[in-house]
Coordinates of C-alpha atoms in Angstrom, one line a residue:
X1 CA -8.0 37.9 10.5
X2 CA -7.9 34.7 9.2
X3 CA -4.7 32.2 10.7
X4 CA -1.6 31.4 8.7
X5 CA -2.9 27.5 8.3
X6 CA 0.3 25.1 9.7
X7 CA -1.7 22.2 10.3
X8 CA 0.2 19.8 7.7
X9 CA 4.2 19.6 7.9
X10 CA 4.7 21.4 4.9
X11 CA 3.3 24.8 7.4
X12 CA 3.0 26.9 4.0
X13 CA 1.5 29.7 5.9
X14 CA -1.6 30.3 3.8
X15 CA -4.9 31.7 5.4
X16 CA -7.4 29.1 4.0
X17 CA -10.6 31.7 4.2
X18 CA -12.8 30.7 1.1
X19 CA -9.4 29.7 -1.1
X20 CA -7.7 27.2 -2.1
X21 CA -4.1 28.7 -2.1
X22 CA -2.2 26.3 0.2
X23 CA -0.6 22.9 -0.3
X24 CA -4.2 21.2 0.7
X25 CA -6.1 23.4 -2.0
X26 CA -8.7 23.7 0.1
X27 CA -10.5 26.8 2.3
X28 CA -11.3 26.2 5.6
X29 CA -14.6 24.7 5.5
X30 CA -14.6 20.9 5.4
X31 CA -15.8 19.7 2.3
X32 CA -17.0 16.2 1.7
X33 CA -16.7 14.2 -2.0
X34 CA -18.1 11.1 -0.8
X35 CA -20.1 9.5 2.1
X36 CA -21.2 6.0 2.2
X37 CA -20.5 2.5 3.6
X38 CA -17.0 1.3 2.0
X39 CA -16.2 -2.6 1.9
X40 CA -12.3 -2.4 1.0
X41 CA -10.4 -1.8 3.9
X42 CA -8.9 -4.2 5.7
X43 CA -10.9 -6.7 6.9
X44 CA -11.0 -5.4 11.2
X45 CA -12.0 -2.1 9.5
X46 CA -14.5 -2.9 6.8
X47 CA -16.0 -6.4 8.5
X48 CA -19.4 -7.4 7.8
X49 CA -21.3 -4.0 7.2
X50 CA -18.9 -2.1 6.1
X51 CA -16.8 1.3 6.9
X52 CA -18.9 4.9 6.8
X53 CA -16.0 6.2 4.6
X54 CA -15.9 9.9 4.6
X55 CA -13.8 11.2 2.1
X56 CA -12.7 14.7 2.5
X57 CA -11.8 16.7 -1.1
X58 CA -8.1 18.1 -1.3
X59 CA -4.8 16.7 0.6
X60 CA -1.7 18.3 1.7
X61 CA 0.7 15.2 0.3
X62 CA -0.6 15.4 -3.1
X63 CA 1.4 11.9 -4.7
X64 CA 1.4 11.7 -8.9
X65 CA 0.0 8.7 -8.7
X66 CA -2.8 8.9 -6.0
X67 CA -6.4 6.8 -6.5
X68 CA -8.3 9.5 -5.4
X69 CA -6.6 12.2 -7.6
X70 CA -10.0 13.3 -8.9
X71 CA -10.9 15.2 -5.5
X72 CA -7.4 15.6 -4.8
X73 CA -6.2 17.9 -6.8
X74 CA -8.6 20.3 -7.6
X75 CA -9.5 23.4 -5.4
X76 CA -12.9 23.3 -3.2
X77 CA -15.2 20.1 -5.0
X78 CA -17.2 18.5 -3.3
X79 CA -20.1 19.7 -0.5
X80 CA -19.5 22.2 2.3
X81 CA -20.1 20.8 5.5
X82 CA -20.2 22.5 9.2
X83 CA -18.8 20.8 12.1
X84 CA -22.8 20.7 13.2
X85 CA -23.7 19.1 9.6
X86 CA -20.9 16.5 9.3
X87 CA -21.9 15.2 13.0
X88 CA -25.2 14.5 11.3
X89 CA -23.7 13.2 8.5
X90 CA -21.6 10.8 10.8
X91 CA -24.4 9.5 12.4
X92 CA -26.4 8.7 9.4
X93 CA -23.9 6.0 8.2
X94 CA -23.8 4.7 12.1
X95 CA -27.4 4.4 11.1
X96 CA -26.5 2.7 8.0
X97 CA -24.5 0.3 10.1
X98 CA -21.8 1.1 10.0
X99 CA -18.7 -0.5 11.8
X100 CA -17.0 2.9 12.6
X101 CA -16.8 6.1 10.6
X102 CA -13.4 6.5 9.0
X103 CA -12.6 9.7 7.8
X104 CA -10.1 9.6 4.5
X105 CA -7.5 12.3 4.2
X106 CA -9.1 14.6 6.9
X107 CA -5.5 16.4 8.0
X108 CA -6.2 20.0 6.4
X109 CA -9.6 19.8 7.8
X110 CA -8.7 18.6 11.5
X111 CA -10.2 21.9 13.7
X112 CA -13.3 20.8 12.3
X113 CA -13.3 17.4 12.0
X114 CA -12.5 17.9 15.8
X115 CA -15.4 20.2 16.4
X116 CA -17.5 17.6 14.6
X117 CA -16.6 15.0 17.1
X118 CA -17.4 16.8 20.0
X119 CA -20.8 18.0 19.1
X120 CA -21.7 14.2 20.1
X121 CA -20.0 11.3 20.7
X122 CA -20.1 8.9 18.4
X123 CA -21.2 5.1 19.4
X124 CA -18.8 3.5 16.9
X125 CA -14.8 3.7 16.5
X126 CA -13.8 6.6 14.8
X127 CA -10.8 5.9 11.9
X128 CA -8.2 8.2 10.9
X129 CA -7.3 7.2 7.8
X130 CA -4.1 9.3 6.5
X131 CA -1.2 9.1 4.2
X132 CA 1.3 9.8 7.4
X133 CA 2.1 13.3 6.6
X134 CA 1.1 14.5 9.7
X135 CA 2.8 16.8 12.6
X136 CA 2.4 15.2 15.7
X137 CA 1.4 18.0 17.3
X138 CA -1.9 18.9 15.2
X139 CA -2.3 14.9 16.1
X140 CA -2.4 15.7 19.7
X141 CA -5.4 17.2 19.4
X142 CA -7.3 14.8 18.6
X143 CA -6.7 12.6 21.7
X144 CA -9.3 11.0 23.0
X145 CA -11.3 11.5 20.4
X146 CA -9.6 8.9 17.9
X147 CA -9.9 5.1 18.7
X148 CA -7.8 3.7 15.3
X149 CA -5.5 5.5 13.3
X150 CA -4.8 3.9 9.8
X151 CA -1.8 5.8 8.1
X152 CA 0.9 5.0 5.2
X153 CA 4.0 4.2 5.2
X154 CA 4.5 5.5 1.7
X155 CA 8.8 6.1 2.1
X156 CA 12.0 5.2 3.8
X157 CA 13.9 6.7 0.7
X158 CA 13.7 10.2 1.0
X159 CA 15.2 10.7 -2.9
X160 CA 11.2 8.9 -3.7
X161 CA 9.5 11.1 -1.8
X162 CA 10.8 14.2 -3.1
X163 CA 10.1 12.7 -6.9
X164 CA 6.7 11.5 -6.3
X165 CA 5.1 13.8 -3.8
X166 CA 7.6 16.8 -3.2
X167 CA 8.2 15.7 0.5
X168 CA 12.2 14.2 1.1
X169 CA 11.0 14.8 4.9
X170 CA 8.5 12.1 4.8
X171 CA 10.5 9.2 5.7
X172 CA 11.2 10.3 9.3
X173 CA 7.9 13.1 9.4
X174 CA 5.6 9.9 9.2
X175 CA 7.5 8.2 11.9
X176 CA 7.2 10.6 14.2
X177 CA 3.6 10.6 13.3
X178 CA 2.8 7.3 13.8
X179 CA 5.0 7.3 17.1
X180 CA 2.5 10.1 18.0
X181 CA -0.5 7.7 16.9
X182 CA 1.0 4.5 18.8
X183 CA 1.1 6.6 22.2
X184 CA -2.4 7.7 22.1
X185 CA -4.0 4.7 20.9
X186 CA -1.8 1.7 22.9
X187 CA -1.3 -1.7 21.5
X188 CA -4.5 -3.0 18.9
X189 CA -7.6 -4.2 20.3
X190 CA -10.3 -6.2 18.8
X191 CA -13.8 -7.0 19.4
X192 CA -15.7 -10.5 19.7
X193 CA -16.0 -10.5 15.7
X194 CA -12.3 -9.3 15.0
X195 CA -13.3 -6.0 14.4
X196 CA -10.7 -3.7 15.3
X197 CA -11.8 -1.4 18.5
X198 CA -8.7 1.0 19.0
X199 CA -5.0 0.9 17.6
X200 CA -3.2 1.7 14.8
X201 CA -2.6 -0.3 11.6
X202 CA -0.1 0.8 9.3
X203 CA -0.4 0.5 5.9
X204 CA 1.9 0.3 2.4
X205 CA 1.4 0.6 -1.4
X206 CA 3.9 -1.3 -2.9
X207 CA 4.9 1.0 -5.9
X208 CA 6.3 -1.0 -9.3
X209 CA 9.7 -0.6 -9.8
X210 CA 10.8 0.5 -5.5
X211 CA 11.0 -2.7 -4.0
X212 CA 13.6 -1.8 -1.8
X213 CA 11.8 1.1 -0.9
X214 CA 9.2 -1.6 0.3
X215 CA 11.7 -3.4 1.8
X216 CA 13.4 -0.4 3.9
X217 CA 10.0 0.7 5.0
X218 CA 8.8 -2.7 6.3
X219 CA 12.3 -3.0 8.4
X220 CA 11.5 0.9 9.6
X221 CA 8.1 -0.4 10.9
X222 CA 9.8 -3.4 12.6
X223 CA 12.1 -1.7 14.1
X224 CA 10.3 1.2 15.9
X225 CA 6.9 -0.3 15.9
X226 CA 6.9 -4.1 17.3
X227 CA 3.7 -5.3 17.7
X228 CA 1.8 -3.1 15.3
X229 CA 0.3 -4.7 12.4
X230 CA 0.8 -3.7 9.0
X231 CA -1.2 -4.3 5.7
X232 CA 0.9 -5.0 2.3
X233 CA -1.2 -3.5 -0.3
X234 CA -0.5 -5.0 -4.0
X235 CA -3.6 -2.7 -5.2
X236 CA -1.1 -0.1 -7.4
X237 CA -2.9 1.1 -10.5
X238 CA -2.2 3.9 -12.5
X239 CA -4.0 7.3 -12.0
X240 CA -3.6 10.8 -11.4
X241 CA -0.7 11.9 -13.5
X242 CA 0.9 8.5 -13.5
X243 CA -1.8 7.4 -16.0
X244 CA -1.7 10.0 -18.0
X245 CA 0.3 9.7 -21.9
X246 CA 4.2 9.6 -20.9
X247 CA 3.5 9.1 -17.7
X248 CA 5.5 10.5 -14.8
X249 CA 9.1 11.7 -16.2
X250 CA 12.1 9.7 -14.9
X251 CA 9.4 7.1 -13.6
X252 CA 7.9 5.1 -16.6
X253 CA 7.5 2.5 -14.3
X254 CA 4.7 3.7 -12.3
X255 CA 2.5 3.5 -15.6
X256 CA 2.4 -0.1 -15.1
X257 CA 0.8 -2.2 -12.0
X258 CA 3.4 -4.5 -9.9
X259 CA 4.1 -8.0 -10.9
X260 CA 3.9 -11.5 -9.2
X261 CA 8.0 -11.2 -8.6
X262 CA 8.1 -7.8 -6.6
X263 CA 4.8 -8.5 -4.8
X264 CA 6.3 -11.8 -3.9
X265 CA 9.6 -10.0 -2.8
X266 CA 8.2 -7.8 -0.8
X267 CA 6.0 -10.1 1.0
X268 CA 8.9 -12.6 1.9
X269 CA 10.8 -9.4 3.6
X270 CA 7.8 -9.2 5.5
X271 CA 7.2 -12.6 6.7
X272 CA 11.2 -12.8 7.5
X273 CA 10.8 -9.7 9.9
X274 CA 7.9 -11.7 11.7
X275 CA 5.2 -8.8 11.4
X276 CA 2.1 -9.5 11.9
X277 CA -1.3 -8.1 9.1
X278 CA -2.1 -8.5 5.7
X279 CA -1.3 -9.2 2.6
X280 CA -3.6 -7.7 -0.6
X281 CA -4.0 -9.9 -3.6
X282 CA -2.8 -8.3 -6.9
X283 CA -6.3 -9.0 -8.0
X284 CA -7.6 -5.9 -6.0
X285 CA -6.7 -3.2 -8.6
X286 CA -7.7 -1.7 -11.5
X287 CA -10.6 1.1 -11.9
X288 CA -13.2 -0.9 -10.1
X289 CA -11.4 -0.6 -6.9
X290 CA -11.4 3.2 -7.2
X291 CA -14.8 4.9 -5.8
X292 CA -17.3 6.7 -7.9
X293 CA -16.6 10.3 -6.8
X294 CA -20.0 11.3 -8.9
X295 CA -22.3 10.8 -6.4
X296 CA -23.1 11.2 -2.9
X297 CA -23.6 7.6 -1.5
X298 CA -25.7 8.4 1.9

């Protein structure tokens, strides 16, 4: 009998077998959209060489206006992949050169993204790249086995998180996660070239119109994670159903990218809490900054 799947906070119960009926739409085999050296990250994660960005098809958060809504949304795209196979396929962007191997939205496919890691150990960081809506103890499994955790910090306003990704428990879910990532992981570390070796980096998307949702979440990071670095990013651009006519009901705003004044806003609240990462230009976003889910780039 196949397990109710309760990986993901949202624990709807569904046994994954060869369908996509939970949250995640997505079976349980790992399936893959996208492979290839990635160059936009942050700079200790993309570097020189570049990132061997995996991204994994389906995601149990599922925002209205997420980048990557193309392999999202939809139920099983993309290429089946055993653990066995996507240890290969790991390896082959190490042989690429890449920095580490970052693995994009991988929480529905975690048992074998695990198993995948233990076929071989890997000679490069591994990156957990998430949107934070993680339980802490499906995280726990993966200790020792993850060196740098990069997760959102999408919310603090739990009224946004039910509108734009039908999750009011966010807020304080993704704390606990990232509490969760801190404790395995330690405080950042960084190689000879500023490449990141192990820690976590927190990230958040500005979204137009919720500056003081910015605002609250930066001062939620300070508070419960001194010392943790944190990237701004200004990159918002329409998509998913955000970009479609009328846009997202109740939110015409997110049709629209952010402007100079709210970027600006939100960057002086983080200099004045005195954390430490980086801030994205508005000048990374549009269609360009999205990757080309048509091909397979290994």
């Amino acid at each position: 009998m196949i397990p109710a799947c309760k990986l993901c906070p949202r624990r709807c119960g569904v046994p994954r077998g060869d369908t996509g009926a939970g949250a995640c739409k997505s079976g349980e085999t790992a399936r893959v959209a996208r492979a290839a050296l990635h160059f936009w990250e942050e700079p200790p994660i993309s570097g020189s060489r570049g990132s061997g960005a995996v991204f994994f098809t389906g995601c149990p958060l599922g925002c209205v206006f997420c980048q990557n809504y193309e392999i999202s949304a939809g139920e099983n795209q993309g290429r089946a992949f055993s653990p066995q196979a996507l240890s290969g396929l790991f390896f082959s962007l190490v042989e690429q050169g890449a920095h580490n191997i970052n693995l994009v939205t991988p929480t529905h496919f975690l048992p074998q993204v695990r198993q995948a890691l233990l076929v071989k150990k890997l000679p490069v960081p591994v990156v957990y790249n998430t949107s934070g809506y993680e339980r802490p103890e499906s995280l726990k499994t993966l200790e020792g086995l993850v060196d740098i955790y990069l997760p959102d910090y999408k919310y603090a306003q739990p009224d946004l998180a039910e509108a734009l990704s039908r999750a009011p428990d966010y807020p304080e879910t993704a704390l606990a996660a990232i509490a969760e990532m801190v404790r395995q992981t330690g405080a950042p570390q960084y190689d000879g070239e500023g490449m990141m070796t192990r820690g976590v980096l927190i990230r958040h998307l500005i979204l137009p119109g919720h500056t003081k949702n910015s605002m609250a979440a930066l001062r939620a990071i300070a508070g419960r994670f001194p010392g943790i670095p944190v990237s701004l990013m200004a990159q918002y651009t329409p998509w998913g159903l955000a970009a479609r006519e009328g846009g997202v009901p109740g939110y015409p705003e997110l049709s629209r990218p952010i402007t100079k004044r709210e970027l600006q806003k939100v960057q002086e609240e983080l200099f004045s809490l005195g954390l430490e990462g980086f801030v994205q230009s508005r000048k990374a976003k549009g269609e360009g900054f999205i990757p080309d889910f048509h091909q397979f780039g290994t």
